Each structure stands twice: as C-alpha cells, then as structure tokens.
Short mmCIF file of C-alpha atoms in Angstrom, two decimals:
data_model
loop_
_atom_site.label_atom_id
_atom_site.label_comp_id
_atom_site.label_asym_id
_atom_site.label_seq_id
_atom_site.Cartn_x
_atom_site.Cartn_y
_atom_site.Cartn_z
CA MET A 1 10.58 -69.34 -77.81
CA ASN A 2 9.41 -69.23 -81.16
CA PHE A 3 10.47 -71.80 -83.25
CA ASP A 4 7.91 -70.99 -86.41
CA GLY A 5 11.34 -69.27 -88.30
CA ILE A 6 13.34 -72.74 -88.13
CA PHE A 7 13.86 -74.18 -91.89
CA TRP A 8 13.10 -77.84 -90.92
CA PRO A 9 14.56 -79.38 -93.93
CA GLU A 10 18.00 -77.87 -93.27
CA ILE A 11 17.80 -79.14 -89.80
CA ALA A 12 17.05 -82.53 -91.19
CA GLU A 13 19.55 -82.35 -94.08
CA ALA A 14 22.61 -81.47 -91.14
CA SER A 15 21.22 -84.01 -89.27
CA LEU A 16 21.95 -86.45 -91.61
CA ASP A 17 25.24 -85.00 -92.29
CA THR A 18 26.40 -85.30 -89.10
CA LEU A 19 25.13 -89.04 -89.13
CA THR A 20 27.24 -89.61 -92.56
CA MET A 21 30.00 -88.13 -91.05
CA SER A 22 30.10 -89.92 -87.57
CA GLY A 23 29.29 -92.87 -89.19
CA VAL A 24 31.84 -93.24 -92.37
CA SER A 25 34.36 -92.01 -89.46
CA LEU A 26 33.56 -94.65 -87.17
CA LEU A 27 33.91 -97.78 -89.70
CA PHE A 28 37.45 -96.46 -90.69
CA THR A 29 38.34 -95.89 -87.36
CA VAL A 30 37.38 -99.09 -86.33
CA LEU A 31 39.54 -100.71 -89.57
CA LEU A 32 42.41 -98.82 -88.46
CA GLY A 33 42.46 -98.61 -85.10
CA LEU A 34 41.72 -102.16 -84.00
CA PRO A 35 44.84 -103.48 -85.77
CA LEU A 36 46.86 -100.85 -84.17
CA GLY A 37 45.42 -101.67 -80.83
CA VAL A 38 45.95 -105.07 -80.96
CA LEU A 39 49.84 -104.36 -82.44
CA LEU A 40 50.51 -101.96 -79.40
CA PHE A 41 49.27 -105.04 -77.14
CA LEU A 42 51.34 -107.50 -78.68
CA THR A 43 54.38 -105.68 -78.88
CA ALA A 44 54.00 -103.98 -75.30
CA PRO A 45 57.13 -105.33 -72.91
CA GLY A 46 55.93 -108.88 -71.64
CA GLN A 47 53.63 -109.83 -74.25
CA LEU A 48 53.51 -112.16 -77.16
CA LEU A 49 55.30 -110.32 -79.73
CA ALA A 50 57.49 -107.53 -77.32
CA ARG A 51 59.34 -105.09 -79.09
CA PRO A 52 59.99 -102.28 -76.64
CA VAL A 53 61.29 -99.99 -79.29
CA LEU A 54 58.62 -100.50 -81.46
CA TYR A 55 55.83 -100.41 -78.99
CA THR A 56 57.91 -96.93 -77.55
CA LEU A 57 57.41 -95.69 -81.19
CA LEU A 58 54.06 -96.63 -81.94
CA SER A 59 52.93 -95.10 -78.35
CA LEU A 60 54.98 -91.97 -78.87
CA VAL A 61 52.74 -91.39 -82.15
CA VAL A 62 49.64 -92.15 -80.63
CA ASN A 63 50.40 -90.11 -77.97
CA LEU A 64 51.18 -87.12 -80.27
CA LEU A 65 47.71 -87.31 -82.06
CA ARG A 66 45.90 -87.61 -78.94
CA SER A 67 47.50 -84.80 -77.42
CA LEU A 68 46.45 -82.58 -80.33
CA PRO A 69 43.31 -80.46 -80.09
CA PHE A 70 40.88 -81.41 -82.64
CA VAL A 71 40.24 -77.78 -84.24
CA ILE A 72 44.34 -77.31 -84.26
CA LEU A 73 44.21 -80.95 -86.08
CA LEU A 74 41.67 -79.93 -88.50
CA ILE A 75 43.75 -77.13 -89.52
CA VAL A 76 47.03 -78.53 -89.64
CA MET A 77 45.32 -81.45 -91.79
CA LEU A 78 43.91 -79.31 -94.22
CA PRO A 79 46.50 -80.29 -97.28
CA VAL A 80 46.11 -83.50 -96.41
CA THR A 81 42.39 -83.05 -96.50
CA VAL A 82 42.29 -81.74 -99.86
CA TRP A 83 44.65 -84.24 -101.17
CA VAL A 84 42.36 -87.04 -99.94
CA THR A 85 39.17 -85.88 -100.52
CA GLY A 86 39.48 -83.00 -102.69
CA THR A 87 37.84 -80.17 -100.78
CA SER A 88 38.39 -79.13 -96.91
CA ILE A 89 34.83 -77.99 -96.51
CA GLY A 90 31.42 -80.08 -95.90
CA VAL A 91 31.23 -83.75 -95.03
CA PRO A 92 34.06 -85.17 -97.55
CA GLY A 93 36.53 -82.57 -95.91
CA ALA A 94 35.71 -83.28 -92.42
CA ILE A 95 36.33 -87.19 -92.28
CA PRO A 96 39.78 -87.39 -92.72
CA PRO A 97 40.33 -84.91 -89.63
CA LEU A 98 37.93 -86.88 -87.59
CA VAL A 99 39.53 -90.51 -88.63
CA ALA A 100 42.79 -89.02 -87.42
CA ALA A 101 41.64 -87.84 -84.30
CA ALA A 102 39.62 -90.78 -83.70
CA THR A 103 42.37 -94.04 -84.69
CA PRO A 104 44.37 -93.39 -81.94
CA PHE A 105 42.20 -92.89 -79.11
CA PHE A 106 40.30 -96.06 -80.33
CA ALA A 107 43.42 -97.84 -80.86
CA ARG A 108 44.45 -97.19 -76.96
CA LEU A 109 41.21 -98.19 -75.82
CA VAL A 110 41.65 -101.56 -77.51
CA GLU A 111 44.99 -102.19 -76.00
CA ASN A 112 43.75 -101.43 -72.66
CA VAL A 113 40.62 -103.95 -73.24
CA LEU A 114 43.04 -106.75 -74.33
CA ARG A 115 44.92 -105.65 -71.37
CA GLU A 116 41.95 -106.99 -69.07
CA VAL A 117 41.80 -110.26 -70.63
CA ASP A 118 42.59 -113.05 -68.69
CA HIS A 119 46.22 -114.28 -69.11
CA GLY A 120 44.74 -118.11 -68.90
CA VAL A 121 43.21 -117.06 -72.40
CA ILE A 122 46.62 -116.52 -74.03
CA GLU A 123 48.36 -120.05 -72.19
CA ALA A 124 45.03 -122.10 -73.04
CA CYS A 125 46.09 -121.05 -76.63
CA GLN A 126 49.53 -121.64 -76.45
CA ALA A 127 49.00 -124.94 -75.13
CA MET A 128 46.88 -126.16 -78.07
CA GLY A 129 49.55 -124.98 -80.07
CA ALA A 130 47.81 -121.79 -81.53
CA ARG A 131 50.08 -119.48 -83.38
CA THR A 132 49.93 -115.78 -82.56
CA ARG A 133 47.38 -115.26 -85.22
CA GLN A 134 45.35 -117.57 -84.28
CA ILE A 135 45.39 -116.37 -80.54
CA VAL A 136 44.45 -112.94 -81.24
CA LEU A 137 41.54 -114.18 -83.79
CA GLY A 138 40.26 -117.32 -81.99
CA GLY A 139 40.99 -116.32 -77.81
CA LEU A 140 41.43 -112.38 -77.43
CA LEU A 141 39.28 -110.41 -79.54
CA PRO A 142 36.09 -112.87 -78.87
CA GLU A 143 37.21 -112.85 -75.43
CA ALA A 144 37.39 -108.97 -75.06
CA LEU A 145 34.22 -108.79 -77.56
CA PRO A 146 32.21 -106.75 -74.83
CA GLY A 147 34.90 -104.28 -73.92
CA LEU A 148 35.75 -103.74 -77.28
CA LEU A 149 32.04 -102.80 -78.20
CA ALA A 150 32.05 -100.53 -75.07
CA ALA A 151 35.09 -99.11 -76.72
CA VAL A 152 33.36 -98.41 -79.97
CA THR A 153 30.72 -96.87 -78.22
CA VAL A 154 32.62 -94.52 -76.72
CA THR A 155 34.58 -93.33 -79.81
CA ALA A 156 31.33 -93.32 -81.60
CA ILE A 157 30.05 -90.52 -79.19
CA ALA A 158 33.90 -88.88 -79.59
CA LEU A 159 33.30 -88.91 -83.08
CA ILE A 160 29.55 -87.14 -83.00
CA SER A 161 31.51 -84.37 -80.65
CA TYR A 162 34.14 -83.94 -83.00
CA SER A 163 32.13 -83.45 -86.06
CA ALA A 164 29.95 -81.01 -84.22
CA MET A 165 33.73 -78.95 -83.61
CA SER A 166 34.17 -79.48 -87.34
CA GLY A 167 31.44 -76.76 -88.00
CA ALA A 168 33.85 -74.31 -86.99
CA ILE A 169 35.47 -74.81 -90.17
CA GLY A 170 32.19 -75.42 -92.33
CA GLY A 171 32.69 -79.17 -92.01
CA GLY A 172 28.80 -79.13 -92.20
CA GLY A 173 26.24 -81.00 -89.79
CA LEU A 174 24.64 -79.90 -87.16
CA GLY A 175 27.65 -78.09 -85.84
CA ASP A 176 27.91 -75.82 -88.81
CA LEU A 177 24.26 -75.07 -88.41
CA ALA A 178 24.46 -74.30 -84.39
CA ILE A 179 27.81 -71.73 -85.82
CA ARG A 180 26.14 -70.16 -88.53
CA TYR A 181 22.56 -69.26 -87.19
CA GLY A 182 22.93 -69.65 -83.25
CA TYR A 183 26.23 -68.24 -82.90
CA GLN A 184 27.00 -65.66 -86.10
CA ARG A 185 22.80 -64.89 -86.59
CA PHE A 186 21.62 -65.11 -83.08
CA GLN A 187 19.18 -67.39 -83.68
CA THR A 188 18.87 -69.08 -80.14
CA ASP A 189 16.30 -71.21 -81.26
CA VAL A 190 18.19 -73.08 -84.13
CA MET A 191 21.10 -73.54 -81.52
CA VAL A 192 18.45 -75.08 -79.02
CA VAL A 193 17.07 -77.79 -81.42
CA THR A 194 20.75 -78.49 -82.71
CA VAL A 195 21.79 -78.97 -79.18
CA VAL A 196 18.93 -81.17 -78.27
CA LEU A 197 19.11 -83.04 -81.68
CA LEU A 198 22.94 -84.03 -80.44
CA VAL A 199 22.02 -85.13 -76.77
CA LEU A 200 19.56 -87.61 -78.20
CA LEU A 201 22.03 -88.92 -80.92
CA VAL A 202 24.51 -89.57 -77.88
CA GLN A 203 21.53 -91.11 -76.04
CA LEU A 204 20.73 -92.87 -78.59
CA VAL A 205 24.16 -94.19 -79.32
CA GLN A 206 25.07 -94.76 -75.50
CA TRP A 207 22.03 -96.91 -75.24
CA ALA A 208 22.36 -99.10 -78.33
CA GLY A 209 26.32 -99.88 -77.02
CA ASP A 210 25.09 -100.76 -73.82
CA HIS A 211 22.09 -103.03 -75.03
CA LEU A 212 25.24 -104.96 -77.36
CA VAL A 213 27.52 -105.30 -74.32
CA ARG A 214 25.21 -106.56 -71.99
CA ARG A 215 24.08 -109.27 -74.92
CA TYR A 216 27.65 -110.48 -75.46
CA THR A 217 28.79 -110.02 -71.49
CA ARG A 218 29.29 -114.02 -70.48
CA LYS A 219 27.38 -114.02 -67.32
#
C-alpha cells in the first residue's frame, strides 16, 4: 500500500479535532452526568432520598436517551445544535449531540458504581451526624473513586467512537476524514491511517484510565 498520497497536515488537523470533540464533550458529560447519577442513586427505592416517582421519571428519560442510536440523535438534535453553537457541522456542531448521548450513559454508570459502595460507609456517616450532602461528598464519592474513574474511561472511549460516527454528517475529525477520503473517494490508505489512529487513541485512553484506577484503589 502506498501512503505517498496522504496529506499528513490534514490527518494531524483531523486528529486534533477528534481530541477536541472528545475532550470537551467528556468534560461536559462528567459535569452533567455525575450529579444526575448521584441523584438517580439517592432517589432510588431504599436509598437516602428515596422518591420512587422521581426515580422512575429520571430512569425513563435516561433510558429513552440511551436507546436512541447516535446517528439518529445527531439528526434529531440539529435544531438544538444550531441554536446552541450556531452551526451543525464541524467540531462545534458535534459537541452537543455527543454530550446528549454520553451524559445518560455516564449517569447510569455512576449510579451502578455508587450501588457497589459498602452500605456501612453510609451508616458510619449517619452515625457521625452527617447530612446527605456530606455523606455524598465525604463518604460515597471518595469511596467510589476507582469505580468512577473506570466509568469516565469507558465513557471517554464511547465518545471517541461517537465522534467518529459524527463524521457521517460533517462532524469533523478522523471519522469525517475516513468517510470523505476512505469511503467516498476510495482512498484505502487514508482509511487505514484513520482507523489505526483511532485504535491507538482508544488504547492510550484505556491505559491511562487503568493506571488511575490502580493508583486510587485501596488495597
């Protein structure tokens, strides 16, 4: 295979776009998904702020958003994306649907991680007179930190995958490059390079996430 025809500066720019889309989207996903996941946990039956009706409604919304295929979500959100960013293409146009797709996914992961925390942690905090906010910030989240870091890692990898799919509607990044050159112009060399870069990026994120999980896991 001949790689002489590849315009490497464009590959570098697309790689930077993918990193920007995934990084910014991950930041907003954690900022929105972490409180939502904590709220899901706290309002679940048998928990500190048990509200069965609210929990059912939140679960329904989370499940509805998670059940939508990302490509469909990209199209459905076009008016919202234009309203928020002023455009539906490029890196800015890809970030709102990426956040909308990843936030409910991450929130459900957070809820599951908090469920795994030993209930004795909550009981110990209550015995010391801690309020709900103090139990969450001082007991639950620190105890669940390794699991939360693993959840962030899984979500980051999902966002990389979603960002590649956003290339189908001009979202920019490596996915867009793969579709325009590899699929529409039959340049297999570009397709191979973009796929290899995406695989390497996923491996790097997984390695970094595993390293952080090991570091903060209590032995």
